[in-house]
XYZ file of C-alpha atoms in Angstrom:
340
model
C -87.204 44.498 -267.695
C -85.963 46.885 -270.020
C -82.365 48.582 -269.969
C -81.579 52.444 -270.464
C -78.697 52.036 -273.368
C -77.525 55.515 -273.363
C -74.518 56.290 -271.081
C -74.717 53.631 -269.309
C -71.885 50.185 -269.344
C -74.602 47.340 -269.036
C -73.896 44.044 -267.964
C -76.796 41.552 -268.960
C -78.275 38.390 -269.307
C -76.875 36.830 -272.868
C -78.630 33.483 -272.424
C -81.313 34.583 -274.779
C -84.578 33.559 -273.670
C -88.424 33.896 -274.371
C -91.065 36.210 -272.791
C -92.673 32.566 -271.594
C -89.621 31.682 -269.789
C -89.510 34.868 -267.401
C -93.097 34.268 -265.938
C -91.800 34.415 -262.527
C -88.729 36.594 -261.191
C -87.503 33.965 -259.320
C -86.554 32.120 -262.760
C -85.590 35.074 -264.480
C -83.325 35.986 -261.576
C -81.768 32.262 -261.557
C -81.353 32.550 -265.514
C -79.467 35.712 -265.249
C -77.058 34.544 -262.742
C -76.323 31.732 -264.125
C -75.477 33.179 -267.442
C -73.032 35.051 -265.557
C -71.573 32.441 -263.667
C -71.272 29.667 -266.349
C -69.224 30.883 -269.231
C -66.225 33.230 -269.148
C -66.460 36.810 -268.890
C -65.935 37.200 -272.402
C -68.425 34.924 -273.398
C -71.729 34.964 -271.247
C -71.051 38.064 -269.253
C -70.161 41.276 -271.287
C -70.638 44.403 -271.611
C -72.925 45.005 -274.438
C -71.656 46.935 -277.322
C -73.430 50.002 -278.371
C -75.542 49.866 -281.677
C -76.813 52.935 -283.429
C -80.462 53.169 -284.246
C -79.482 53.434 -287.956
C -76.494 51.557 -289.157
C -75.850 51.170 -293.060
C -73.927 47.811 -292.965
C -73.711 47.249 -296.403
C -74.258 48.695 -300.032
C -77.494 46.529 -299.977
C -78.429 46.017 -295.839
C -79.469 48.574 -293.409
C -79.915 47.463 -289.667
C -82.775 49.299 -287.672
C -83.058 48.760 -284.135
C -86.501 47.810 -282.673
C -85.947 50.358 -279.662
C -86.468 47.493 -277.141
C -83.382 47.133 -275.226
C -83.782 44.592 -272.142
C -82.708 41.386 -270.526
C -84.728 39.471 -273.404
C -83.321 41.311 -276.397
C -79.871 42.385 -275.594
C -79.432 46.285 -277.462
C -82.730 45.376 -279.296
C -84.070 43.699 -282.183
C -82.306 43.984 -285.257
C -84.563 44.295 -288.018
C -82.896 44.827 -291.405
C -84.059 46.907 -294.480
C -82.630 44.910 -297.581
C -81.755 45.947 -301.458
C -80.310 48.574 -303.461
C -83.716 49.699 -305.184
C -86.607 51.191 -303.994
C -88.499 48.142 -303.235
C -87.036 47.148 -299.697
C -87.438 43.592 -298.188
C -87.716 44.412 -294.510
C -86.238 41.100 -292.133
C -88.593 41.213 -288.704
C -90.560 44.101 -287.314
C -89.195 44.642 -283.676
C -92.213 44.095 -280.531
C -94.384 47.540 -281.852
C -92.671 50.336 -280.012
C -94.310 53.094 -281.243
C -90.980 54.872 -281.442
C -89.845 52.036 -284.044
C -92.342 52.916 -286.932
C -91.102 56.386 -286.882
C -87.352 55.387 -286.977
C -88.563 52.840 -289.744
C -90.412 55.941 -291.827
C -87.117 57.854 -291.326
C -85.221 55.276 -292.786
C -87.157 54.996 -295.556
C -86.672 58.415 -296.492
C -82.877 58.111 -296.404
C -83.114 56.361 -299.687
C -85.519 58.762 -301.037
C -88.588 59.339 -302.604
C -91.207 56.664 -303.455
C -89.124 53.928 -301.245
C -91.455 51.193 -300.066
C -91.375 48.112 -298.176
C -92.523 45.513 -300.646
C -92.264 42.464 -298.499
C -91.742 41.134 -295.101
C -89.688 38.228 -293.810
C -90.027 36.942 -290.195
C -87.676 34.756 -288.557
C -89.773 33.221 -285.979
C -93.029 33.786 -283.682
C -91.419 35.145 -280.835
C -93.242 38.885 -280.133
C -89.978 40.959 -280.192
C -90.086 39.899 -284.033
C -93.125 40.086 -285.259
C -95.059 42.486 -282.713
C -94.103 45.440 -285.219
C -96.326 43.932 -288.005
C -99.487 45.813 -287.284
C -97.986 49.295 -286.779
C -96.420 48.707 -290.339
C -99.684 47.679 -291.985
C -101.567 50.616 -290.573
C -99.019 53.111 -292.031
C -99.256 51.728 -295.375
C -102.926 51.972 -294.973
C -103.085 55.532 -293.776
C -100.679 56.493 -296.576
C -102.061 54.998 -299.387
C -99.343 52.516 -299.871
C -98.933 48.875 -300.857
C -99.857 46.707 -298.063
C -96.195 44.539 -298.081
C -96.443 40.838 -298.616
C -95.670 38.704 -295.398
C -93.644 35.908 -295.415
C -93.318 33.377 -292.475
C -93.225 29.544 -291.931
C -96.690 29.167 -290.685
C -96.983 28.262 -287.104
C -100.849 28.232 -286.219
C -100.194 27.192 -282.357
C -98.293 30.812 -282.241
C -99.140 33.036 -285.503
C -101.964 35.528 -284.909
C -105.014 34.475 -286.552
C -105.616 38.108 -288.529
C -102.210 38.065 -289.773
C -102.166 36.800 -293.594
C -98.632 35.112 -294.235
C -97.668 33.739 -297.415
C -95.995 30.273 -296.420
C -91.962 30.310 -296.421
C -90.622 26.673 -297.887
C -87.329 25.646 -297.267
C -84.357 26.801 -299.582
C -87.342 29.670 -301.080
C -85.516 32.197 -302.922
C -86.798 36.219 -302.764
C -85.568 38.608 -304.521
C -85.299 42.653 -304.631
C -82.946 44.971 -306.483
C -79.462 44.013 -305.472
C -80.243 41.204 -303.239
C -81.134 37.212 -303.525
C -82.301 35.776 -300.522
C -82.888 32.242 -299.771
C -84.952 30.800 -296.844
C -82.899 28.082 -294.290
C -84.949 26.169 -291.933
C -83.307 26.585 -288.857
C -85.556 24.934 -285.936
C -84.294 24.200 -282.475
C -84.512 28.157 -280.790
C -88.471 28.200 -281.963
C -90.103 25.093 -284.244
C -90.544 27.745 -287.133
C -87.407 29.329 -286.997
C -85.961 30.541 -290.505
C -82.912 31.975 -291.472
C -82.294 34.019 -294.703
C -78.671 33.269 -296.681
C -77.801 36.397 -298.675
C -76.292 35.568 -302.232
C -74.315 38.470 -302.906
C -72.479 38.820 -299.764
C -72.228 35.375 -298.500
C -73.865 36.159 -295.378
C -76.619 34.990 -293.131
C -79.492 36.544 -291.363
C -79.388 34.356 -288.479
C -82.210 35.503 -286.515
C -82.164 33.861 -282.909
C -80.020 30.993 -283.949
C -76.462 32.788 -283.454
C -76.289 35.973 -281.638
C -73.910 38.874 -281.763
C -72.777 38.728 -277.923
C -73.372 35.277 -276.136
C -75.374 32.464 -276.775
C -79.263 31.745 -277.776
C -81.385 29.431 -275.866
C -83.251 26.485 -277.547
C -86.264 24.545 -277.390
C -84.794 21.321 -278.706
C -81.113 20.457 -278.696
C -80.879 17.865 -281.373
C -83.195 20.530 -283.989
C -80.796 23.241 -282.483
C -77.652 21.761 -283.343
C -78.649 20.531 -286.548
C -79.281 23.812 -287.780
C -76.223 25.432 -286.308
C -74.318 22.442 -288.928
C -76.535 23.632 -291.762
C -75.724 26.860 -291.473
C -71.946 25.656 -291.613
C -72.308 24.310 -294.478
C -72.701 27.705 -296.204
C -69.357 28.958 -294.769
C -70.514 32.387 -294.588
C -67.968 35.287 -294.259
C -70.757 37.171 -292.351
C -73.584 37.029 -289.881
C -76.524 39.285 -289.488
C -77.927 38.397 -286.191
C -81.331 39.219 -284.703
C -79.701 40.880 -281.463
C -76.364 42.240 -280.790
C -73.683 43.539 -283.341
C -73.024 42.279 -286.598
C -70.310 38.901 -286.737
C -67.649 39.237 -289.113
C -66.108 36.229 -288.970
C -69.484 33.959 -289.540
C -68.053 30.875 -290.221
C -65.737 30.885 -286.928
C -68.904 31.936 -284.941
C -70.703 28.786 -285.947
C -67.760 26.399 -285.102
C -67.781 28.085 -281.681
C -71.602 27.827 -281.116
C -71.149 23.936 -282.373
C -68.396 23.139 -280.126
C -70.049 24.729 -277.263
C -72.889 22.600 -277.210
C -70.920 19.530 -277.997
C -68.422 19.977 -275.331
C -71.442 20.333 -272.495
C -72.811 17.008 -274.227
C -69.403 14.796 -273.657
C -69.190 16.150 -269.906
C -72.347 14.653 -269.678
C -71.609 11.230 -271.156
C -68.573 11.009 -269.248
C -70.226 11.720 -265.928
C -72.620 9.224 -266.575
C -69.605 6.492 -267.867
C -68.278 7.253 -264.578
C -70.846 5.991 -262.263
C -71.893 2.629 -261.641
C -75.603 3.985 -260.940
C -78.132 6.367 -262.821
C -78.436 9.652 -262.242
C -80.836 12.314 -262.235
C -80.100 15.807 -264.033
C -79.723 17.426 -260.410
C -76.938 15.042 -259.836
C -75.138 15.671 -263.361
C -75.349 19.590 -262.493
C -73.979 18.606 -259.012
C -70.385 17.495 -260.689
C -70.419 19.596 -263.559
C -71.298 22.936 -261.990
C -69.502 22.252 -259.016
C -67.625 24.975 -258.686
C -70.594 27.494 -258.841
C -73.008 28.287 -256.102
C -75.696 25.746 -255.310
C -78.741 28.655 -255.751
C -77.753 28.408 -259.520
C -78.331 24.676 -260.205
C -82.018 24.650 -260.574
C -81.629 27.002 -263.833
C -78.250 24.930 -265.126
C -80.733 21.675 -264.576
C -83.144 22.428 -267.658
C -80.282 22.710 -269.993
C -78.961 19.549 -268.825
C -82.554 17.753 -269.504
C -82.641 19.058 -272.799
C -79.301 17.609 -273.705
C -80.225 14.387 -272.155
C -83.232 14.362 -274.074
C -81.427 14.612 -276.960
C -78.977 12.052 -276.025
C -81.813 9.808 -275.718
C -82.830 10.548 -279.194
C -79.116 9.703 -280.566
C -79.873 6.046 -278.576
C -76.760 7.253 -276.059
C -78.337 7.605 -272.746
C -81.819 6.147 -271.197
C -84.392 7.203 -268.656
C -84.910 4.852 -266.128
C -87.566 6.586 -263.749
C -91.054 5.330 -264.561
C -92.113 9.000 -264.390
C -94.141 10.193 -267.455
C -92.868 13.670 -267.485
C -89.837 13.703 -269.589
C -88.542 16.736 -267.817
C -88.936 15.392 -264.127
C -86.265 16.488 -262.146
C -86.676 12.704 -260.452
C -85.991 10.833 -263.261
C -83.023 8.580 -263.293
C -80.786 8.465 -266.517
C -77.736 5.994 -267.501
C -75.594 5.350 -270.633
C -76.885 2.274 -273.073
C -73.855 0.170 -272.430
C -73.893 -0.858 -276.396
C -73.335 2.835 -277.399
C -70.056 3.307 -275.059
């Protein structure tokens, strides 16, 4: 699934998904087609902006691409070296491409002699963010360098047992020369997701909660919207995303993400209010996505189901089917009259 980035204009799926969700070619194709059809050309389908492998973004932030472009990663995973002194904090590690460790080492040398990575912050467990850890630790051992201290919100189900992470707490402070970084728990894209606020710049490293192009995928919509609203409270000037270019109007982008999700929620509520009988997610898709090819509807159904689950948790809709599988397309849903 990887895409050559040089000398190409690439139109690619900007609906960011995990590897587990691309286990079949059919599902991958449906999601790619849906992403191209369901948002305007300047939103979901877009020519990816070319990003250099090494970019100094500010006095204290350098972006190093993970060299893993593809359907799942856009231009590649953004990893960041943070700090103005010889002890750098690295945020995320790419997916372990051998070329990346060489790029990372060359990048450190640009700062001078005796510059090291003192700490590694991990945004979440997905492989394109943690896959480079082993190569970084191996390089430190082989060159008699101090092993970076690794920090992550623990997720025993997904974390590798041989990695020793220090537990990240919400609102925890990490410091190095020229940088004060505050953790922000942001579940939704994944349960263990953490964003990081850079106080000196009023900027947020968003991980995969916000992307530099397009919109992101989520596991739990209620948690995801809450996380977006939590980030919005910082009124950030700039966002450093896990994929894609830097976002200069950070607060405006967060408002755009929140509005997009709430608009879809309003559309679902309106469809259920207009009907006199309960509807399945598939029937809701038929109304909201009526202008799009039917072959795209199965992929759209998954997003509708996640919206319905959130609305059920909010006490606005209820599932009437006796089927215990919450994601069954056969389940019928209806507005709870007292809530409208």
